[in-house]
Amino acid sequence: MAPSNAPFSTLPPSTPPERIAVKTAELGEGLTIGRALPSRQRRMVGAWCFLDHIGPIDFSNKHGLHVGAHPHTCLQTFTWMIEGQLLHRDSLGSEQVIRPGQVNLMTAGHGIVHTEDSLPDSTTLHAAQLWIALPPEHADIAPAFDHYPTLPTWQADGLNFTLLAGSWGQQQAPTRLYSPLVGLDLTSQQVGRTVLPLRPDFEYGLLPLAGTVHIDGKDFTPSDFAYLGIQREQLTLELASDSRCLLLGGRPFENPITMWWNFVGHSQALVAQAQRDWENGAPRFGRVVGDDNRRLTAPPLPWRTA
Ligand code: MN
């Protein structure tokens, strides 16, 4: 028994990771992806409100990935490319190929439209696509597009780290953020074990993108998202050889959001308005020049409107 004056943490003991099955979803044209967020059990991790794991896919005998013009509001789309290439085009006139090790960050704010296409000579694709909800005070900001060709990388404990968003120790990612967040990619060639310091005011989640990750005595693979909760001071991870995982964290998002189709909003009324504006071709969303023939149609709203 510990002496009564022993120093102790004021934090409750960390709960074991919550295992959440990654759903499969269709991204069109028979392309199946893994969707880790949102789920019935967990809508968000900080402001991270959407997490798709795309691939790894071999397009050699397939059509590739082609997503026609569609709108977004009140969020940022965040693409982390692991393998392959995608061409992004948007209503601001941006035209950007994203390659492995790079991030595309599109801030929708008031409204933006974009397309995404794999390139004819690119036969593989492996990526994570995330959304970040904008807090109310930034929900309606002007749209923007940022491409980050390089991000902070380092090696420790036999693992390779890439900081995708936020800060980690002395490292700072360049990515434009509107709430306290972190995104960290870890890869292993050999078996690797590391202890990561965490912020107790952040909640965290981890998605294996390849191989196996061992957390608190449990194995996680890309079919399971590990929700790690809040008030953890550290996390011990073991990666099997040739594994990869994505650690997401953020201060719990205080404002409930409405997510429907490609819209985020701070009320159902705002999402319904965005939907009407898209259907009516309102100037709010602009055009991806030359791509009007691939304009996607929003499904009907899932709730009754006045
Ligand atoms: Mn999109």
PDB file of N, CA, C and O in Angstrom, residues 252-279:
ATOM      1  N   PRO A 252     -12.520  19.164 -26.352  1.00  0.00           N
ATOM      2  CA  PRO A 252     -13.884  18.768 -26.706  1.00  0.00           C
ATOM      3  C   PRO A 252     -14.689  19.963 -27.226  1.00  0.00           C
ATOM      4  O   PRO A 252     -14.665  21.033 -26.629  1.00  0.00           O
ATOM      5  N   PHE A 253     -15.339  19.761 -28.349  1.00  0.00           N
ATOM      6  CA  PHE A 253     -16.072  20.822 -29.043  1.00  0.00           C
ATOM      7  C   PHE A 253     -17.358  21.088 -28.276  1.00  0.00           C
ATOM      8  O   PHE A 253     -18.169  20.191 -28.082  1.00  0.00           O
ATOM      9  N   GLU A 254     -17.535  22.329 -27.843  1.00  0.00           N
ATOM     10  CA  GLU A 254     -18.638  22.608 -26.918  1.00  0.00           C
ATOM     11  C   GLU A 254     -19.975  22.810 -27.609  1.00  0.00           C
ATOM     12  O   GLU A 254     -21.020  22.717 -26.970  1.00  0.00           O
ATOM     13  N   ASN A 255     -19.928  23.117 -28.903  1.00  0.00           N
ATOM     14  CA  ASN A 255     -21.172  23.469 -29.580  1.00  0.00           C
ATOM     15  C   ASN A 255     -21.666  22.293 -30.397  1.00  0.00           C
ATOM     16  O   ASN A 255     -20.944  21.797 -31.244  1.00  0.00           O
ATOM     17  N   PRO A 256     -22.866  21.829 -30.139  1.00  0.00           N
ATOM     18  CA  PRO A 256     -23.375  20.736 -30.965  1.00  0.00           C
ATOM     19  C   PRO A 256     -23.487  21.198 -32.415  1.00  0.00           C
ATOM     20  O   PRO A 256     -23.859  22.341 -32.679  1.00  0.00           O
ATOM     21  N   ILE A 257     -23.117  20.327 -33.334  1.00  0.00           N
ATOM     22  CA  ILE A 257     -23.204  20.690 -34.745  1.00  0.00           C
ATOM     23  C   ILE A 257     -24.218  19.796 -35.441  1.00  0.00           C
ATOM     24  O   ILE A 257     -24.509  18.684 -34.995  1.00  0.00           O
ATOM     25  N   THR A 258     -24.744  20.312 -36.516  1.00  0.00           N
ATOM     26  CA  THR A 258     -25.585  19.519 -37.414  1.00  0.00           C
ATOM     27  C   THR A 258     -24.738  19.160 -38.625  1.00  0.00           C
ATOM     28  O   THR A 258     -24.097  20.039 -39.212  1.00  0.00           O
ATOM     29  N   MET A 259     -24.694  17.870 -38.963  1.00  0.00           N
ATOM     30  CA  MET A 259     -23.997  17.438 -40.166  1.00  0.00           C
ATOM     31  C   MET A 259     -25.002  16.771 -41.072  1.00  0.00           C
ATOM     32  O   MET A 259     -25.731  15.875 -40.651  1.00  0.00           O
ATOM     33  N   TRP A 260     -25.048  17.244 -42.300  1.00  0.00           N
ATOM     34  CA  TRP A 260     -25.899  16.583 -43.279  1.00  0.00           C
ATOM     35  C   TRP A 260     -25.253  16.682 -44.649  1.00  0.00           C
ATOM     36  O   TRP A 260     -24.867  17.765 -45.076  1.00  0.00           O
ATOM     37  N   TRP A 261     -25.147  15.517 -45.334  1.00  0.00           N
ATOM     38  CA  TRP A 261     -24.497  15.448 -46.645  1.00  0.00           C
ATOM     39  C   TRP A 261     -23.130  16.101 -46.541  1.00  0.00           C
ATOM     40  O   TRP A 261     -22.310  15.625 -45.749  1.00  0.00           O
ATOM     41  N   ASN A 262     -22.864  17.166 -47.275  1.00  0.00           N
ATOM     42  CA  ASN A 262     -21.546  17.806 -47.213  1.00  0.00           C
ATOM     43  C   ASN A 262     -21.565  19.101 -46.410  1.00  0.00           C
ATOM     44  O   ASN A 262     -20.630  19.884 -46.479  1.00  0.00           O
ATOM     45  N   PHE A 263     -22.653  19.283 -45.659  1.00  0.00           N
ATOM     46  CA  PHE A 263     -22.798  20.512 -44.897  1.00  0.00           C
ATOM     47  C   PHE A 263     -22.583  20.268 -43.408  1.00  0.00           C
ATOM     48  O   PHE A 263     -23.033  19.265 -42.851  1.00  0.00           O
ATOM     49  N   VAL A 264     -21.905  21.235 -42.781  1.00  0.00           N
ATOM     50  CA  VAL A 264     -21.920  21.346 -41.330  1.00  0.00           C
ATOM     51  C   VAL A 264     -22.563  22.683 -41.023  1.00  0.00           C
ATOM     52  O   VAL A 264     -22.436  23.640 -41.800  1.00  0.00           O
ATOM     53  N   GLY A 265     -23.281  22.772 -39.892  1.00  0.00           N
ATOM     54  CA  GLY A 265     -23.879  24.041 -39.493  1.00  0.00           C
ATOM     55  C   GLY A 265     -24.156  24.033 -38.006  1.00  0.00           C
ATOM     56  O   GLY A 265     -24.192  22.964 -37.384  1.00  0.00           O
ATOM     57  N   HIS A 266     -24.333  25.217 -37.452  1.00  0.00           N
ATOM     58  CA  HIS A 266     -24.599  25.293 -36.019  1.00  0.00           C
ATOM     59  C   HIS A 266     -26.097  25.261 -35.703  1.00  0.00           C
ATOM     60  O   HIS A 266     -26.487  25.489 -34.568  1.00  0.00           O
ATOM     61  N   SER A 267     -26.916  25.000 -36.717  1.00  0.00           N
ATOM     62  CA  SER A 267     -28.333  24.731 -36.482  1.00  0.00           C
ATOM     63  C   SER A 267     -28.871  23.993 -37.707  1.00  0.00           C
ATOM     64  O   SER A 267     -28.283  24.067 -38.791  1.00  0.00           O
ATOM     65  N   GLN A 268     -29.996  23.330 -37.530  1.00  0.00           N
ATOM     66  CA  GLN A 268     -30.651  22.697 -38.675  1.00  0.00           C
ATOM     67  C   GLN A 268     -31.079  23.751 -39.685  1.00  0.00           C
ATOM     68  O   GLN A 268     -31.013  23.528 -40.898  1.00  0.00           O
ATOM     69  N   ALA A 269     -31.492  24.925 -39.190  1.00  0.00           N
ATOM     70  CA  ALA A 269     -31.945  25.989 -40.097  1.00  0.00           C
ATOM     71  C   ALA A 269     -30.798  26.437 -41.011  1.00  0.00           C
ATOM     72  O   ALA A 269     -31.008  26.690 -42.208  1.00  0.00           O
ATOM     73  N   LEU A 270     -29.577  26.529 -40.472  1.00  0.00           N
ATOM     74  CA  LEU A 270     -28.434  26.959 -41.286  1.00  0.00           C
ATOM     75  C   LEU A 270     -28.080  25.900 -42.329  1.00  0.00           C
ATOM     76  O   LEU A 270     -27.718  26.229 -43.460  1.00  0.00           O
ATOM     77  N   VAL A 271     -28.185  24.629 -41.953  1.00  0.00           N
ATOM     78  CA  VAL A 271     -27.908  23.565 -42.926  1.00  0.00           C
ATOM     79  C   VAL A 271     -28.994  23.545 -44.002  1.00  0.00           C
ATOM     80  O   VAL A 271     -28.692  23.401 -45.194  1.00  0.00           O
ATOM     81  N   ALA A 272     -30.251  23.733 -43.596  1.00  0.00           N
ATOM     82  CA  ALA A 272     -31.353  23.766 -44.571  1.00  0.00           C
ATOM     83  C   ALA A 272     -31.162  24.932 -45.546  1.00  0.00           C
ATOM     84  O   ALA A 272     -31.405  24.804 -46.749  1.00  0.00           O
ATOM     85  N   GLN A 273     -30.689  26.072 -45.028  1.00  0.00           N
ATOM     86  CA  GLN A 273     -30.445  27.231 -45.896  1.00  0.00           C
ATOM     87  C   GLN A 273     -29.328  26.924 -46.894  1.00  0.00           C
ATOM     88  O   GLN A 273     -29.429  27.254 -48.079  1.00  0.00           O
ATOM     89  N   ALA A 274     -28.258  26.280 -46.404  1.00  0.00           N
ATOM     90  CA  ALA A 274     -27.145  25.917 -47.299  1.00  0.00           C
ATOM     91  C   ALA A 274     -27.634  24.985 -48.402  1.00  0.00           C
ATOM     92  O   ALA A 274     -27.274  25.132 -49.571  1.00  0.00           O
ATOM     93  N   GLN A 275     -28.488  24.046 -48.017  1.00  0.00           N
ATOM     94  CA  GLN A 275     -29.037  23.096 -48.994  1.00  0.00           C
ATOM     95  C   GLN A 275     -29.860  23.828 -50.055  1.00  0.00           C
ATOM     96  O   GLN A 275     -29.721  23.569 -51.249  1.00  0.00           O
ATOM     97  N   ARG A 276     -30.721  24.776 -49.625  1.00  0.00           N
ATOM     98  CA  ARG A 276     -31.526  25.559 -50.571  1.00  0.00           C
ATOM     99  C   ARG A 276     -30.624  26.388 -51.475  1.00  0.00           C
ATOM    100  O   ARG A 276     -30.836  26.467 -52.682  1.00  0.00           O
ATOM    101  N   ASP A 277     -29.592  26.989 -50.893  1.00  0.00           N
ATOM    102  CA  ASP A 277     -28.677  27.819 -51.693  1.00  0.00           C
ATOM    103  C   ASP A 277     -27.969  26.981 -52.758  1.00  0.00           C
ATOM    104  O   ASP A 277     -27.760  27.440 -53.873  1.00  0.00           O
ATOM    105  N   TRP A 278     -27.611  25.744 -52.397  1.00  0.00           N
ATOM    106  CA  TRP A 278     -26.952  24.867 -53.376  1.00  0.00           C
ATOM    107  C   TRP A 278     -27.932  24.471 -54.482  1.00  0.00           C
ATOM    108  O   TRP A 278     -27.607  24.526 -55.663  1.00  0.00           O
ATOM    109  N   GLU A 279     -29.158  24.096 -54.083  1.00  0.00           N
ATOM    110  CA  GLU A 279     -30.165  23.702 -55.078  1.00  0.00           C
ATOM    111  C   GLU A 279     -30.490  24.855 -56.030  1.00  0.00           C
ATOM    112  O   GLU A 279     -30.740  24.641 -57.211  1.00  0.00           O
TER     113      GLU A 279
END
